[in-house]
CSV table of C-alpha atoms in Angstrom, one decimal:
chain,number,residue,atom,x,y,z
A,106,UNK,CA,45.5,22.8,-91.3
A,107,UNK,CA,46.2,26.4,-91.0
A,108,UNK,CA,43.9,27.4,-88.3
A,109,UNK,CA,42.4,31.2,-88.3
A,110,UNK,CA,41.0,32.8,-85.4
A,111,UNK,CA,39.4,36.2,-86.2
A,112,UNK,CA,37.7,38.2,-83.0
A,113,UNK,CA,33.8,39.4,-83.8
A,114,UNK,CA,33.8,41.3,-80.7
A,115,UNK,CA,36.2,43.1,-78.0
A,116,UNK,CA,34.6,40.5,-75.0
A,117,UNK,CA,33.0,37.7,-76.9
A,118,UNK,CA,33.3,35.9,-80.1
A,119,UNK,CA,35.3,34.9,-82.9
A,120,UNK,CA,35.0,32.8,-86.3
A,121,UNK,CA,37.0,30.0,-86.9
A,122,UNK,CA,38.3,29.5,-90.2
A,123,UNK,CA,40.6,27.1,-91.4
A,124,UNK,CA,39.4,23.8,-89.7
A,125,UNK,CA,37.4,21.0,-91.4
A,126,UNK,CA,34.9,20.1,-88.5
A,127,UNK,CA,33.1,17.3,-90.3
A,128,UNK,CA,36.1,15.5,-90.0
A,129,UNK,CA,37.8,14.2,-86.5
A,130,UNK,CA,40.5,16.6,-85.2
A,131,UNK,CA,44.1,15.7,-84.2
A,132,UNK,CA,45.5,16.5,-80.6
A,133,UNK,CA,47.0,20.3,-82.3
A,134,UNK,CA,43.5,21.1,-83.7
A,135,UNK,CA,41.3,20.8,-80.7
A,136,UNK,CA,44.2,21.9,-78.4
A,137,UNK,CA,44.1,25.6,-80.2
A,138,UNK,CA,40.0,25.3,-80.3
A,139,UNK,CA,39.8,24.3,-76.9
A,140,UNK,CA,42.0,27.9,-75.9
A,141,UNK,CA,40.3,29.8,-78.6
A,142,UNK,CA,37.5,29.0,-76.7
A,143,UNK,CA,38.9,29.7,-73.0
A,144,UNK,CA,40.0,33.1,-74.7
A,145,UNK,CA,36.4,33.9,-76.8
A,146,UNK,CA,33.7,32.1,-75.1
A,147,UNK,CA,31.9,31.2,-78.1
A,148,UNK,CA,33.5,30.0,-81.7
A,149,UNK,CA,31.5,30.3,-84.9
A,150,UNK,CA,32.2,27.6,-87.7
A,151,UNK,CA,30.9,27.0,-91.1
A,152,UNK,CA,29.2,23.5,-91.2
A,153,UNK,CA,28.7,22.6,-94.2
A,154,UNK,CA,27.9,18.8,-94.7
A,155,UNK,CA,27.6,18.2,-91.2
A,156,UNK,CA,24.8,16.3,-90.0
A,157,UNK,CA,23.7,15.1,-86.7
A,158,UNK,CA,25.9,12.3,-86.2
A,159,UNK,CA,29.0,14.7,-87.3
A,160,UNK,CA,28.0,17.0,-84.5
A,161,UNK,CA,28.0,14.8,-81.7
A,162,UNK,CA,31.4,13.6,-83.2
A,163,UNK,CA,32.8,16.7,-83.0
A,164,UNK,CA,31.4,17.7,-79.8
A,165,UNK,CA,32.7,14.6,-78.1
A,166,UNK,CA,36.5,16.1,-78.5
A,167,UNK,CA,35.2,18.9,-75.8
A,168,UNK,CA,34.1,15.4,-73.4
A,169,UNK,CA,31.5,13.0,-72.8
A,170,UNK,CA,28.3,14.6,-74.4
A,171,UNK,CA,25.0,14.5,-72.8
A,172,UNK,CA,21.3,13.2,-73.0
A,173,UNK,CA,19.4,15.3,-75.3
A,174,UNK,CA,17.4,16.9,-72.2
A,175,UNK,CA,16.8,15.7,-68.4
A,176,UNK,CA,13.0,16.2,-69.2
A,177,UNK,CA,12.1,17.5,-73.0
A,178,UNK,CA,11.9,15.0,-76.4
A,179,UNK,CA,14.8,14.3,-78.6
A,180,UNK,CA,15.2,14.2,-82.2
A,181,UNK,CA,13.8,11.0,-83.2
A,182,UNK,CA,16.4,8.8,-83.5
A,183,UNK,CA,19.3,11.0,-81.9
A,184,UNK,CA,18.8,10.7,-78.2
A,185,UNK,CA,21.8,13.4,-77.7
A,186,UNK,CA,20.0,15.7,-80.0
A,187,UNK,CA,17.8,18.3,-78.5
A,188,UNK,CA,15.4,20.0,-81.6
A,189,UNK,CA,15.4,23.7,-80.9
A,190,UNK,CA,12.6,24.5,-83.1
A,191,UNK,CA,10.3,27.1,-83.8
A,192,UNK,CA,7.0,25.0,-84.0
A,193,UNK,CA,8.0,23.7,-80.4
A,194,UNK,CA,8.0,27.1,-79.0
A,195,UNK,CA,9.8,29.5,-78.2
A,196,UNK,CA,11.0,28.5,-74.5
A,197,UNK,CA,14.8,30.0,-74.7
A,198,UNK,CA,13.7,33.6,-75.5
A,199,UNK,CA,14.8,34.6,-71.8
A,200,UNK,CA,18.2,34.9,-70.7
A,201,UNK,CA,19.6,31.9,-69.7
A,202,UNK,CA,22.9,29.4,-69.0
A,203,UNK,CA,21.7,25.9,-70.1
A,204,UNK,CA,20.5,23.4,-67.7
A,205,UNK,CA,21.5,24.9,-64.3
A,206,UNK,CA,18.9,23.5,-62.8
A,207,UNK,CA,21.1,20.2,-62.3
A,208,UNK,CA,24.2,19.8,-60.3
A,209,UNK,CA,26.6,19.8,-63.6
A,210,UNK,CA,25.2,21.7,-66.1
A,211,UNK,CA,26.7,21.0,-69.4
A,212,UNK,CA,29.9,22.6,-70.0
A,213,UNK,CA,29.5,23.5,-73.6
A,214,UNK,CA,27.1,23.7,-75.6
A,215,UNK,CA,26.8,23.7,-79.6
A,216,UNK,CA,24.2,24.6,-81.7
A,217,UNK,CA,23.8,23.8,-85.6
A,218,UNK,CA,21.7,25.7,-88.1
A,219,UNK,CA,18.9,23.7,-90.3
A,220,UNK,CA,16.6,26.0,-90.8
A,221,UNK,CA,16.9,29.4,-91.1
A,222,UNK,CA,14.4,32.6,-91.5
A,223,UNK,CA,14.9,35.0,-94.2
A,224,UNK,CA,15.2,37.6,-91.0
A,225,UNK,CA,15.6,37.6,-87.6
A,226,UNK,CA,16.0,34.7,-85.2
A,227,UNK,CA,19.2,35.9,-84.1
A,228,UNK,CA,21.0,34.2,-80.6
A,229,UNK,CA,22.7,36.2,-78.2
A,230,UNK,CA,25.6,35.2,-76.1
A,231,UNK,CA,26.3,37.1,-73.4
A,232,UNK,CA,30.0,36.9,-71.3
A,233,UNK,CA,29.4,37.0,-67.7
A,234,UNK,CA,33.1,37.2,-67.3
A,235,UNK,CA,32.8,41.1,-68.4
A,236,UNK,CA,30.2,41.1,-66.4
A,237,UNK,CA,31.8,40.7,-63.4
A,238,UNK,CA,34.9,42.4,-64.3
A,239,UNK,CA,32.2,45.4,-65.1
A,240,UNK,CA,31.0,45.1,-61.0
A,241,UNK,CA,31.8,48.0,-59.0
A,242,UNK,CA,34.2,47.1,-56.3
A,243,UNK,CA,31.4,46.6,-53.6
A,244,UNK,CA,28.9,45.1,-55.6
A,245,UNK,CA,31.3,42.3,-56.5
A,246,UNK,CA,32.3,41.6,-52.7
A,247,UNK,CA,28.7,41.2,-52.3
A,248,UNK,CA,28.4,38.4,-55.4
A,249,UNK,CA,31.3,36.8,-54.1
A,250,UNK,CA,29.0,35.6,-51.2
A,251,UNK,CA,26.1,34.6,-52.5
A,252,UNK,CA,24.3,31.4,-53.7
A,253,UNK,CA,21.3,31.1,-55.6
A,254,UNK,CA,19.2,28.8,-56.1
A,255,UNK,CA,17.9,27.4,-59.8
A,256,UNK,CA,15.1,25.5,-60.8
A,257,UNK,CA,13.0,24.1,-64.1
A,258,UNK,CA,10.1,25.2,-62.1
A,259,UNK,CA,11.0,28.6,-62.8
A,260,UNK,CA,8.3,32.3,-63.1
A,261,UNK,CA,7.4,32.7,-66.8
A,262,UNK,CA,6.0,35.7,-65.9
A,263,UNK,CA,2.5,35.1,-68.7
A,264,UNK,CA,-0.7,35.1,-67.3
A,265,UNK,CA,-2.4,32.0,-66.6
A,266,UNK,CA,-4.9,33.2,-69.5
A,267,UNK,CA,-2.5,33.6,-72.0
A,268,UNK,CA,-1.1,30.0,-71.8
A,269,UNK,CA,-2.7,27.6,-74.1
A,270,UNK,CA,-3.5,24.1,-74.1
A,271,UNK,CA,0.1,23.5,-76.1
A,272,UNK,CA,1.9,25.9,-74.0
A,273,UNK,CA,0.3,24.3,-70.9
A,274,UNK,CA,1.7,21.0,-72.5
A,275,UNK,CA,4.9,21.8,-72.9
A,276,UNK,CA,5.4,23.5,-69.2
A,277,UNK,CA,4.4,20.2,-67.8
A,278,UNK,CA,6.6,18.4,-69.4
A,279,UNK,CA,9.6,20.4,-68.9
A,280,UNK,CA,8.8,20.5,-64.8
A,281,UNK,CA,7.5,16.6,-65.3
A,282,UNK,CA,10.8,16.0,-63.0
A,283,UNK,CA,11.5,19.3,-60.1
A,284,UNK,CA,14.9,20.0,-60.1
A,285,UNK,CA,16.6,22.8,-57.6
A,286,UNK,CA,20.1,22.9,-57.2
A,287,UNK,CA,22.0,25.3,-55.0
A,288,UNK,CA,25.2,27.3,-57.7
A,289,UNK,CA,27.7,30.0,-56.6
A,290,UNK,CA,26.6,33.3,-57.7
A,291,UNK,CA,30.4,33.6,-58.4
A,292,UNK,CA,31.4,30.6,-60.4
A,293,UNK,CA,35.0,30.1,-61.0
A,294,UNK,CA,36.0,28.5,-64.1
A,295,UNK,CA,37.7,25.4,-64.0
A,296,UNK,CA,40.5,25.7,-66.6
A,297,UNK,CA,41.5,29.5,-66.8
A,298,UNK,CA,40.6,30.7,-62.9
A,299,UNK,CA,38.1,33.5,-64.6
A,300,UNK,CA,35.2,34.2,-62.2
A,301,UNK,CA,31.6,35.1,-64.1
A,302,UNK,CA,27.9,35.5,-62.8
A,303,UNK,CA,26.8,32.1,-63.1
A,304,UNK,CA,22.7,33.3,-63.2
A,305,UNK,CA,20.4,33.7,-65.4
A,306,UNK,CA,16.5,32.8,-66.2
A,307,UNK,CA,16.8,29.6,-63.9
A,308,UNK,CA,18.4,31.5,-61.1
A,309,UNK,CA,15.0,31.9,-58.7
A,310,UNK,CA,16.1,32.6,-55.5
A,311,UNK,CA,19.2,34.3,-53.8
A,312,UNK,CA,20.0,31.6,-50.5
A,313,UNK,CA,19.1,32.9,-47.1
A,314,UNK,CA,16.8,36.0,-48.7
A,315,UNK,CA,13.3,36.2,-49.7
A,316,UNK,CA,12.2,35.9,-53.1
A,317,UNK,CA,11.4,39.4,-53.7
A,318,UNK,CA,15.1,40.4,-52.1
A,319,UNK,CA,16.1,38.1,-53.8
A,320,UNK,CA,14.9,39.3,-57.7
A,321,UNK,CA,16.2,42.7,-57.0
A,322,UNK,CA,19.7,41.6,-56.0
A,323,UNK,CA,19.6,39.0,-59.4
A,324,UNK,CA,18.1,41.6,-61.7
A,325,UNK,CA,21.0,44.3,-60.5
A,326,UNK,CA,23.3,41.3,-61.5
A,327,UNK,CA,21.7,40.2,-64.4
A,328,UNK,CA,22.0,44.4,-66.1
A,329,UNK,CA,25.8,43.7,-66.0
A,330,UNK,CA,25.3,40.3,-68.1
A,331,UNK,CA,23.1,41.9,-70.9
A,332,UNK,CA,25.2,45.0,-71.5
A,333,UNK,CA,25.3,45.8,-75.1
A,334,UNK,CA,29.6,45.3,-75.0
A,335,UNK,CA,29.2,42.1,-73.4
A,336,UNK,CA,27.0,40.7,-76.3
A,337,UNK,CA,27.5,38.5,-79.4
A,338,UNK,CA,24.5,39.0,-81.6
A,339,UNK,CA,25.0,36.1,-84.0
A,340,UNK,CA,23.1,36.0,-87.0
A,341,UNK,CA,22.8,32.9,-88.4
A,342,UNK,CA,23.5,31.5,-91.9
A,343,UNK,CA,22.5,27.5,-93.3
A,344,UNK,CA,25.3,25.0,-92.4
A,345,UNK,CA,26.8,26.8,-89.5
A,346,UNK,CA,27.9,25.9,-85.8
A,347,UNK,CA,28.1,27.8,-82.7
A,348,UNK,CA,29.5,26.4,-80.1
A,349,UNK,CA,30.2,28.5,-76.6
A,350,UNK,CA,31.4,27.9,-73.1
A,351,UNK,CA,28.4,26.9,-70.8
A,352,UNK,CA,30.1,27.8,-67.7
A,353,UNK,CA,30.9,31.4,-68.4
A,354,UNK,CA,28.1,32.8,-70.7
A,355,UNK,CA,24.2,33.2,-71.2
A,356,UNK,CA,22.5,33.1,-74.3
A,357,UNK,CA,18.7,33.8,-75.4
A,358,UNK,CA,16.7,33.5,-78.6
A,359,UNK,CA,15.0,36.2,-80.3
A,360,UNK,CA,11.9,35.8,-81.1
A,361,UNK,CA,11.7,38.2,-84.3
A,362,UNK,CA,10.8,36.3,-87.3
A,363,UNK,CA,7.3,36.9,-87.8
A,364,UNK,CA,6.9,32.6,-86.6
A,365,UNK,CA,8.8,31.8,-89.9
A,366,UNK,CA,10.5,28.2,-89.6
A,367,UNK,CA,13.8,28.2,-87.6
A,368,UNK,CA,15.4,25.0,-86.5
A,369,UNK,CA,18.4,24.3,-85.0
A,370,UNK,CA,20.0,20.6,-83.5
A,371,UNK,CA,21.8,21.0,-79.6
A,372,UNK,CA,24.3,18.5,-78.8
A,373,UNK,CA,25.9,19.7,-75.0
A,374,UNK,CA,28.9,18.4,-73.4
A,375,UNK,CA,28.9,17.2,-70.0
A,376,UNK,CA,29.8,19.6,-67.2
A,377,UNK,CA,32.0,19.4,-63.8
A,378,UNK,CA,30.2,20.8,-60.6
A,379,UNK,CA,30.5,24.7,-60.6
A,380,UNK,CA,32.9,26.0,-57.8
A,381,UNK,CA,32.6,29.1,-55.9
A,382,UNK,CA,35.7,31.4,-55.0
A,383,UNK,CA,35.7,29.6,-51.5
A,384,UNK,CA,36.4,26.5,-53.2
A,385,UNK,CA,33.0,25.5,-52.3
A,386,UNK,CA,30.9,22.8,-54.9
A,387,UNK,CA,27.1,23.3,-56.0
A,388,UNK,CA,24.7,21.2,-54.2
A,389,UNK,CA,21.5,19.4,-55.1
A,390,UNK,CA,18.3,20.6,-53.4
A,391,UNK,CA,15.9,18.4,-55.1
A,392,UNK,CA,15.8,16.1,-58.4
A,393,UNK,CA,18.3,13.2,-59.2
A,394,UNK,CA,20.1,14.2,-63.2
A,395,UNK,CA,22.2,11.2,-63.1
A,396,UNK,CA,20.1,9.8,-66.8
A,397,UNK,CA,20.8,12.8,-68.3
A,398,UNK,CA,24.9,13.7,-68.1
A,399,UNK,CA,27.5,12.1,-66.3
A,400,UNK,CA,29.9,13.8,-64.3
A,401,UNK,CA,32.9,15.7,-65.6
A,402,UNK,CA,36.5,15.8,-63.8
């Protein structure tokens, strides 16, 4: 195959054309994906024909994939398949790195159109490599120290009176098992040496400082993530793929589309343990993940 890799933006992004991703990929193939996406941080691919079982399949060439969620429902069926729908809610319209609640949070993830509004519902990806190459000098000695801690247990920031009976439902069962793991503020990644801002929505508490010290140094932080330049705004179409590196980005959900029917599958590939610039590992505060992803070398 004559693979074509065609940037969307200066810091993030490109579509792949070229590759038949319904179909298992030789050792050349997922070699140049695998550096497209060291170099992009998220790929897009037309899917067309590719169902759930052809997602995991492909997914699987990144590594071992994970359980569906350590506490929220598959699809019926697909226990590696995590339904990102619209009639479930709309929990991932906050800025966020998946799962860091857990001591390995999935290294990639990938996320398949099934349903698609006639407008809106566009996902962001955000590089938190530009955003720490955007850090003034002094401000990024500062985030090369820190540790934060991130939970499922996290502030929605909605009023008690505003959450209904379903809403209430659905927090339970996310925080049915408390996780809290301890991540560098300054994650390095594991197979090009780029450092990022590994934060985000889960990202409660900076170690050592109080919480509301804490949410003025993350939210300082966080403004460098969600830069317009440092942004993918993917639109989607039916029958396409997104797939982007977990370890180096943030993504959220926009919740524009009027409550139209949007559905997308996640299948996520399991993660190493994030490493600060000290060469120091992530460490668990409370919650055992071990049922949900294995460990990554």
């Amino acid at each position: 195959m004559s693979i074509e890799i065609h940037k969307i933006t200066a810091n993030i992004g490109a579509r792949v054309q070229g590759v038949d991703i319904t179909r298992p990929l030789d050792e050349e193939t997922y070699t140049a994906l695998r550096e497209a996406l060291n170099a992009h941080k998220a790929l897009v691919f037309d899917a067309e024909g590719l169902d759930d079982a052809g997602q995991q399949a492909f997914a699987r060439h990144f590594g071992d994939i994970t359980a569906a969620h350590p506490t929220v429902s598959s699809v019926d069926g697909a226990p590696n398949v995590l339904p990102v729908d619209s009639e479930g809610g709309r929990a991932a319209n906050h800025w966020h790195t998946d799962v860091t609640f857990v001591l390995n949070p999935p290294q990639a993830t990938s996320l398949r159109s099934i349903t698609v509004p006639p407008y809106g519902g566009e996902t962001l990806i955000a590089s938190s490599a530009a955003a720490y190459r955007n850090l003034p000098e002094s401000l990024r000695n500062l985030a090369d120290t820190l540790w934060a801690e991130h939970t499922n247990d996290y502030d929605y920031a909605v009023p008690d009176e505003d959450v209904d009976e379903v809403q209430a439902a659905r927090r339970a069962q996310f925080t049915s098992i408390k996780y809290r793991t301890a991540h560098p503020v300054v994650r390095v990644h594991p197979l090009t040496g780029e450092r990022g801002l590994f934060i985000g929505g889960f990202a409660q508490r900076i170690v050592g400082l109080s919480p509301g010290e804490s949410r003025k140094i993350l939210d300082l932080l966080q403004a460098y993530v969600v830069r317009p330049e440092n942004i993918l705004r993917h639109r989607w179409s039916p029958n396409q793929l997104v797939v982007f590196d977990n370890r180096i980005t943030q993504h959220y959900a926009v919740d524009n589309y009027d409550g139209l029917p949007r559905r997308l599958h996640r299948v996520t590939v399991a993660g190493d343990i994030p490493v600060g610039i000290e060469g120091k590992e992530s460490y668990v505060i409370e919650g055992d993940a071990s049922h949900y992803t294995s460990v990554a070398a």
